Coordinates of C-alpha atoms in Angstrom, one line a residue:
M96 CA -11.8 -14.0 -19.3
S97 CA -14.6 -15.2 -17.0
A98 CA -14.6 -18.1 -14.6
D99 CA -16.7 -20.1 -17.0
Q100 CA -14.0 -19.8 -19.6
I101 CA -11.3 -21.1 -17.3
S102 CA -11.0 -24.6 -16.0
V103 CA -12.2 -24.4 -12.4
D104 CA -13.9 -27.0 -10.1
T105 CA -17.6 -27.0 -9.5
T106 CA -17.4 -25.8 -5.9
T107 CA -15.3 -22.8 -7.0
L108 CA -17.6 -21.9 -9.8
E109 CA -20.7 -22.0 -7.6
I110 CA -19.1 -19.7 -5.0
I111 CA -18.0 -17.3 -7.7
R112 CA -21.4 -17.3 -9.3
A113 CA -23.0 -16.5 -5.9
E114 CA -20.6 -13.6 -5.5
D115 CA -21.4 -12.3 -9.0
E116 CA -25.1 -12.4 -8.2
H117 CA -25.1 -10.6 -4.9
L118 CA -21.9 -8.5 -4.8
A119 CA -21.4 -5.1 -6.5
H120 CA -19.0 -5.7 -9.4
N121 CA -16.4 -3.2 -8.3
Y122 CA -13.6 -5.8 -8.5
H123 CA -12.5 -8.3 -11.2
P124 CA -10.8 -11.0 -9.1
L125 CA -8.9 -14.0 -10.5
P126 CA -11.1 -17.1 -10.5
V127 CA -9.8 -18.7 -7.3
V128 CA -11.6 -19.0 -3.9
I129 CA -9.2 -18.9 -1.0
S130 CA -10.2 -20.7 2.3
R131 CA -7.0 -20.9 4.3
G132 CA -3.6 -19.1 4.6
E133 CA -0.4 -19.8 6.4
G134 CA 2.8 -17.7 5.9
V135 CA 3.3 -17.2 2.1
W136 CA 0.9 -20.0 1.1
V137 CA -2.9 -20.1 0.7
T138 CA -5.2 -23.0 0.0
D139 CA -8.4 -22.8 -2.0
V140 CA -11.7 -24.5 -1.4
E141 CA -10.7 -27.5 -3.5
G142 CA -7.5 -28.0 -1.5
K143 CA -5.0 -26.6 -4.1
R144 CA -2.1 -24.5 -2.6
Y145 CA -0.8 -21.2 -4.1
L146 CA 2.1 -19.0 -3.4
D147 CA 0.8 -15.6 -2.5
L148 CA 2.9 -13.0 -4.3
L149 CA 0.4 -10.1 -3.7
S150 CA 0.1 -10.0 0.1
A151 CA -3.2 -8.1 -0.2
Y152 CA -1.3 -5.2 -1.7
S153 CA 1.2 -5.2 1.1
A154 CA -1.3 -5.6 4.0
L155 CA 0.2 -9.0 4.6
N156 CA 3.8 -8.0 4.9
F157 CA 4.2 -10.5 7.7
G158 CA 2.4 -13.3 5.9
H159 CA -0.9 -15.0 6.6
G160 CA -1.5 -15.8 10.3
H161 CA 1.8 -14.7 11.8
P162 CA 1.9 -16.4 15.2
A163 CA 2.9 -13.3 17.1
L164 CA 0.2 -11.2 15.6
L165 CA -2.5 -13.9 16.1
A166 CA -1.5 -14.3 19.7
V167 CA -1.9 -10.6 20.6
A168 CA -5.2 -10.5 18.6
R169 CA -6.6 -13.5 20.5
E170 CA -5.5 -12.0 23.8
Q171 CA -7.1 -8.7 23.1
L172 CA -10.3 -10.2 21.8
D173 CA -10.9 -11.7 25.2
R174 CA -10.3 -8.4 26.9
L175 CA -11.7 -5.4 24.9
T176 CA -12.3 -4.7 21.3
L177 CA -14.0 -1.3 21.0
T178 CA -14.7 1.8 23.2
S179 CA -14.9 4.6 20.6
R180 CA -12.7 7.7 21.3
A181 CA -15.4 8.9 23.7
Y182 CA -13.3 7.2 26.3
H183 CA -9.6 6.3 26.7
N184 CA -8.5 2.7 26.4
D185 CA -5.3 1.1 27.8
K186 CA -3.8 0.2 24.3
L187 CA -4.0 3.3 22.2
G188 CA -1.5 5.4 24.0
T189 CA 1.3 2.8 24.0
F190 CA 0.6 2.1 20.3
A191 CA 0.8 5.7 19.4
A192 CA 4.0 6.2 21.4
A193 CA 5.7 3.2 19.7
L194 CA 4.6 4.3 16.2
A195 CA 5.7 7.9 16.7
K196 CA 9.1 6.6 17.8
L197 CA 9.4 4.4 14.8
A198 CA 8.6 7.3 12.5
R199 CA 10.7 9.8 14.5
K200 CA 7.6 12.0 15.0
D201 CA 5.6 13.3 18.0
M202 CA 2.0 12.4 17.3
V203 CA -0.3 9.9 15.7
L204 CA -3.9 10.2 14.5
P205 CA -5.3 6.7 14.1
M206 CA -7.9 5.8 11.4
N207 CA -8.9 2.5 9.8
T208 CA -8.3 2.4 6.0
G209 CA -5.6 3.8 3.8
A210 CA -8.0 6.1 2.1
E211 CA -9.1 7.5 5.4
A212 CA -5.5 8.3 6.2
V213 CA -5.1 10.2 2.9
E214 CA -8.3 12.2 3.5
T215 CA -7.2 12.9 7.0
G216 CA -3.7 14.0 5.8
I217 CA -5.3 16.4 3.4
K218 CA -7.5 17.9 6.2
V219 CA -4.5 18.3 8.4
A220 CA -2.5 20.0 5.7
R221 CA -5.3 22.4 4.9
A222 CA -5.9 23.2 8.6
W223 CA -2.1 23.8 9.0
G224 CA -2.2 26.1 5.9
Y225 CA -4.9 28.2 7.4
R226 CA -3.9 28.2 11.1
V227 CA -0.1 28.3 10.8
K228 CA 0.9 29.4 7.3
G229 CA -1.8 32.0 7.1
I230 CA -3.4 31.0 3.8
P231 CA -6.7 32.8 3.2
T232 CA -9.9 30.8 4.0
D233 CA -10.8 28.1 1.4
A234 CA -7.8 29.0 -0.8
A235 CA -5.4 26.2 0.2
R236 CA -3.9 24.1 -2.6
V237 CA -2.3 20.7 -2.5
I238 CA 0.1 19.6 -5.3
V239 CA -0.3 15.9 -6.4
V240 CA 1.6 13.9 -9.1
G241 CA 0.5 12.0 -12.2
G242 CA 0.0 8.3 -11.9
N243 CA -1.0 8.6 -8.3
F244 CA -3.1 6.1 -6.4
H245 CA -4.2 7.2 -3.0
G246 CA -7.6 5.4 -2.7
R247 CA -11.1 5.4 -4.1
T248 CA -13.0 8.1 -2.1
I249 CA -14.5 10.9 -4.0
T250 CA -11.9 13.5 -3.1
I251 CA -9.1 11.2 -4.0
V252 CA -10.4 10.1 -7.4
G253 CA -11.0 13.8 -8.2
F254 CA -7.2 14.3 -8.5
S255 CA -6.5 10.9 -10.2
D256 CA -5.6 10.7 -13.9
D257 CA -6.7 7.1 -14.2
P258 CA -9.9 7.1 -16.2
A259 CA -11.2 3.9 -14.5
A260 CA -10.9 5.6 -11.1
R261 CA -12.1 9.1 -12.1
D262 CA -14.6 9.0 -14.9
A263 CA -18.3 9.2 -14.2
F264 CA -17.9 10.2 -10.5
G265 CA -17.8 14.0 -10.7
P266 CA -18.2 16.8 -9.8
Y267 CA -15.0 16.8 -7.9
S268 CA -13.6 19.0 -5.1
G269 CA -11.1 21.6 -6.0
G270 CA -7.8 22.7 -4.5
F271 CA -5.5 20.3 -6.2
A272 CA -2.8 20.8 -8.9
Q273 CA -1.2 17.8 -10.7
V274 CA 2.3 17.7 -12.0
P275 CA 4.3 14.8 -13.5
F276 CA 5.8 12.2 -11.1
G277 CA 9.6 12.3 -10.8
D278 CA 9.8 16.0 -11.9
A279 CA 10.9 18.1 -8.9
A280 CA 11.2 21.2 -11.0
A281 CA 7.5 20.9 -12.0
I282 CA 6.6 20.8 -8.3
E283 CA 8.5 23.9 -7.5
A284 CA 6.9 25.7 -10.6
A285 CA 3.4 24.8 -9.3
I286 CA 3.9 26.2 -5.8
D287 CA 2.3 29.5 -5.0
E288 CA 1.6 31.4 -1.8
N289 CA -1.5 29.3 -1.2
T290 CA 0.2 25.9 -1.5
A291 CA -0.1 24.0 1.8
A292 CA 1.4 20.6 0.8
V293 CA 2.8 18.3 -1.7
L294 CA 1.3 14.8 -1.6
L295 CA 3.1 11.9 -3.3
E296 CA 3.9 8.2 -3.1
P297 CA 7.7 7.7 -2.7
I298 CA 7.2 4.7 -5.0
Q299 CA 4.0 4.3 -7.0
G300 CA 2.6 0.9 -6.4
E301 CA -0.7 0.7 -8.3
A302 CA 1.0 2.4 -11.3
G303 CA 3.3 -0.6 -11.5
V304 CA 6.1 -0.1 -8.9
I305 CA 7.3 3.1 -10.5
V306 CA 10.6 4.3 -8.8
P307 CA 11.4 8.0 -9.2
P308 CA 14.8 9.2 -10.3
E309 CA 17.6 9.1 -7.7
G310 CA 17.6 12.3 -5.7
Y311 CA 13.9 13.2 -6.5
L312 CA 12.7 12.9 -2.9
R313 CA 15.7 14.9 -1.6
E314 CA 15.0 17.6 -4.0
V315 CA 11.3 17.7 -3.2
R316 CA 12.1 17.9 0.5
E317 CA 14.4 20.9 -0.1
I318 CA 11.8 22.6 -2.3
C319 CA 9.1 22.2 0.4
D320 CA 11.5 23.6 3.0
R321 CA 12.3 26.6 0.9
H322 CA 8.6 27.5 0.3
N323 CA 7.2 26.5 3.7
V324 CA 5.1 23.7 2.3
L325 CA 4.4 20.4 3.9
L326 CA 5.7 17.2 2.3
I327 CA 3.1 14.3 2.7
A328 CA 4.4 10.8 2.0
D329 CA 1.8 8.2 1.2
E330 CA 3.6 5.1 2.5
I331 CA 0.5 3.0 2.8
Q332 CA 1.9 0.4 0.4
S333 CA 5.6 1.2 0.3
G334 CA 6.1 1.6 4.1
L335 CA 6.7 -0.8 7.0
G336 CA 9.5 -2.9 5.6
R337 CA 8.3 -3.5 2.0
V338 CA 11.2 -1.9 0.2
G339 CA 14.0 -3.0 2.5
E340 CA 13.7 0.1 4.7
T341 CA 11.2 1.0 7.4
F342 CA 9.9 3.7 5.0
A343 CA 10.5 4.2 1.3
C344 CA 11.6 7.7 2.1
D345 CA 14.5 6.2 4.0
R346 CA 16.1 5.2 0.7
E347 CA 17.0 8.9 0.3
D348 CA 17.3 9.7 4.0
V349 CA 14.3 12.0 3.6
V350 CA 11.8 12.6 6.5
P351 CA 8.5 14.0 5.3
D352 CA 6.4 16.3 7.5
I353 CA 3.5 13.8 7.4
Y354 CA 3.6 10.0 7.0
L355 CA 0.4 8.3 5.8
L356 CA 0.5 4.6 6.9
G357 CA -1.9 1.7 6.6
K358 CA -2.2 -1.8 5.2
A359 CA 0.7 -3.7 7.0
L360 CA 0.1 -1.7 10.1
G361 CA -2.9 -3.9 10.9
G362 CA -0.9 -7.1 10.5
G363 CA -3.2 -8.5 7.8
I364 CA -5.8 -9.0 10.5
L365 CA -7.9 -5.9 10.5
P366 CA -7.8 -2.4 9.0
L367 CA -5.5 0.1 10.8
S368 CA -4.1 3.3 9.4
A369 CA -2.5 6.4 10.8
V370 CA -1.3 9.9 10.1
V371 CA 2.0 10.5 11.8
A372 CA 3.6 14.0 12.2
N373 CA 5.1 16.4 14.7
A374 CA 3.0 18.4 17.1
D375 CA 3.5 21.6 15.2
V376 CA 1.6 20.0 12.3
L377 CA -0.8 17.4 13.7
G378 CA -1.5 19.6 16.7
V379 CA -3.7 21.9 14.5
I380 CA -6.6 19.4 14.7
R381 CA -8.9 20.3 17.5
P382 CA -11.5 18.1 19.4
G383 CA -14.5 17.4 17.3
E384 CA -13.0 18.3 14.0
H385 CA -12.1 14.7 12.9
G386 CA -12.8 11.2 14.1
S387 CA -14.0 7.7 13.5
T388 CA -16.0 5.3 15.7
F389 CA -13.5 2.5 15.1
G390 CA -10.4 4.6 14.7
G391 CA -7.9 3.8 17.4
N392 CA -9.9 0.8 18.8
P393 CA -8.0 -1.2 21.3
L394 CA -7.9 -4.4 19.2
A395 CA -6.3 -2.6 16.3
A396 CA -4.0 -0.7 18.6
A397 CA -2.8 -3.9 20.3
I398 CA -2.0 -5.5 16.9
G399 CA -0.4 -2.3 15.6
E400 CA 1.9 -2.0 18.6
R401 CA 3.1 -5.6 18.0
V402 CA 3.7 -4.8 14.3
V403 CA 5.9 -1.8 15.4
E404 CA 7.8 -4.0 17.8
M405 CA 8.5 -6.5 15.0
L406 CA 9.7 -3.7 12.7
S407 CA 11.9 -2.2 15.4
T408 CA 14.4 -5.0 15.2
G409 CA 15.2 -4.4 11.5
E410 CA 14.8 -8.1 10.7
F411 CA 12.0 -7.7 8.2
Q412 CA 13.7 -4.7 6.5
E413 CA 16.9 -6.7 6.1
R414 CA 15.0 -9.7 4.7
A415 CA 13.2 -7.5 2.2
R416 CA 16.5 -5.9 1.2
A417 CA 18.4 -9.1 0.7
L418 CA 15.6 -11.2 -0.8
G419 CA 14.7 -8.2 -3.1
E420 CA 18.2 -8.3 -4.6
H421 CA 17.7 -12.0 -5.2
L422 CA 14.3 -11.5 -6.8
E423 CA 15.7 -8.7 -9.0
S424 CA 18.6 -11.0 -10.2
R425 CA 16.2 -13.8 -11.1
L426 CA 13.7 -11.5 -12.9
S427 CA 16.5 -9.8 -14.8
D428 CA 17.0 -13.1 -16.7
L429 CA 13.5 -12.8 -18.1
V430 CA 14.0 -9.4 -19.8
G431 CA 13.9 -10.0 -23.5
H432 CA 12.2 -13.3 -23.0
G433 CA 8.6 -12.2 -22.6
V434 CA 9.4 -9.4 -20.3
T435 CA 10.2 -5.9 -21.6
A436 CA 11.2 -4.2 -18.3
I437 CA 11.3 -4.8 -14.5
R438 CA 11.4 -2.4 -11.6
V439 CA 12.3 -3.7 -8.2
A440 CA 12.4 -2.0 -4.7
G441 CA 13.0 -4.5 -1.9
L442 CA 10.4 -7.2 -2.2
W443 CA 8.3 -5.2 -4.6
A444 CA 8.4 -5.7 -8.3
G445 CA 6.6 -4.3 -11.4
I446 CA 7.1 -6.6 -14.4
D447 CA 6.1 -5.3 -17.9
I448 CA 4.9 -8.2 -20.1
D449 CA 5.7 -8.2 -23.8
P450 CA 2.3 -7.8 -25.7
K451 CA 3.4 -10.7 -27.9
V452 CA 3.1 -13.0 -24.9
G453 CA -0.3 -11.6 -23.7
S454 CA -1.7 -9.1 -21.4
G455 CA -0.9 -8.8 -17.7
R456 CA -4.2 -10.3 -16.8
E457 CA -3.6 -13.3 -19.1
V458 CA -0.2 -13.9 -17.6
A459 CA -1.7 -13.7 -14.1
E460 CA -4.3 -16.3 -15.1
R461 CA -1.7 -18.6 -16.4
L462 CA 0.4 -18.2 -13.2
L463 CA -2.8 -19.0 -11.2
S464 CA -3.1 -22.3 -13.0
R465 CA 0.5 -23.1 -11.9
G466 CA -0.1 -22.2 -8.3
V467 CA 1.2 -18.6 -8.2
L468 CA -0.9 -15.6 -7.3
V469 CA 0.0 -12.1 -8.7
K470 CA -2.1 -9.2 -9.9
D471 CA -2.1 -7.2 -13.1
T472 CA -2.3 -3.5 -13.5
H473 CA -2.5 -1.0 -16.4
G474 CA -2.8 -3.6 -19.1
Q475 CA 0.7 -5.0 -19.5
T476 CA 2.2 -5.1 -16.0
I477 CA 2.0 -7.6 -13.2
R478 CA 3.1 -6.9 -9.7
M479 CA 4.8 -9.0 -7.1
A480 CA 4.8 -8.2 -3.5
P481 CA 5.4 -11.4 -1.5
P482 CA 5.2 -11.5 2.3
L483 CA 8.5 -10.6 3.8
V484 CA 8.7 -14.0 5.3
I485 CA 9.2 -15.7 1.9
R486 CA 12.3 -17.8 1.3
A487 CA 14.7 -17.6 -1.6
T488 CA 13.8 -21.1 -2.7
E489 CA 10.1 -20.0 -3.0
I490 CA 11.1 -16.9 -5.0
D491 CA 13.1 -19.2 -7.3
W492 CA 10.1 -21.5 -7.8
A493 CA 7.8 -18.6 -8.5
V494 CA 10.1 -17.1 -11.1
E495 CA 10.4 -20.5 -12.8
Q496 CA 6.6 -20.6 -13.1
L497 CA 6.7 -17.2 -14.7
R498 CA 9.4 -18.3 -17.1
F499 CA 7.3 -21.3 -18.0
V500 CA 4.1 -19.4 -18.8
L501 CA 6.1 -16.8 -20.8
A502 CA 7.7 -19.5 -22.9
A503 CA 4.4 -21.4 -23.3

């Protein structure tokens, strides 16, 4: 459904038409134009307020304009924003130390976007395979899982099984083997002497908040240990408090060899991602082999350090855990009433819509008209990922709006 087919105000329509004329059509946004944000609420150009239950795919875990994050950003803007890694700056070292401590690792390699973190993690794993494990040159393999979403770069889409992400962009780079998500035995069967790593999301967000069977991560961890294979956890969406733990791997007391982090690490202010691992893994990268002009810039590092400080208290993890239970109890009442299934992990929910009610996109558009922002995925699913500062009363109101549009 286009903006012309939905009742929107003239100013909104004019802005959307200008975007359609001058922007590449690589997104299909809902017909709303946001101009301000505060906490869990945003306001459009017409002055209407909406409850943001997407959080920019978890980049806004701390809400729009968190005062502590804005304060450190403003302070750093007045001091220094960029040096490149050609020089040292006075913020990067303290950020790296804080993040390494949070992840119980030794070292950090900073980048900008989540996809950069994934690409970097793959490079690190291959270098480790050649320089530590002894895999023959150019023979390293990485095992990935079905339904994955690790980004949109050409290497990553090459091992995606989503036609929308993959089709028409080949040829693709090799060295990847895909097995079903949630099947640890399939991972072990796919491992050979040239396998350097297993790459997976502990919970698959883009796929619809798909939670693996209990014990899956522990079993994969044991398999990787037995076969001298690195376990890479893409926690770009699931990490940093979203699921009620610092990392989704913490739900099974699993520590991967490599964490891939992003989104919320930048506080919803600017892109910041990182590969975090111990020195025996991350130490394989040598000067000149990897980098980014903006990677590790002092502005991002200052904000990232404050994000880590906020997470170190456990407050946001506890909020996500308690409010996630509340969200799950409210959503459970909708199963059989326009909803066929729900999956909840902390403040993260995948909600499967009964086709009799409409598609995920149609339900998202109906919720938009009632002041609630969500996003559809894979046809019949909508996702909820509210900022961790949301209140129980706001969750209740949002679920009531969903109940209304399902009944209508």
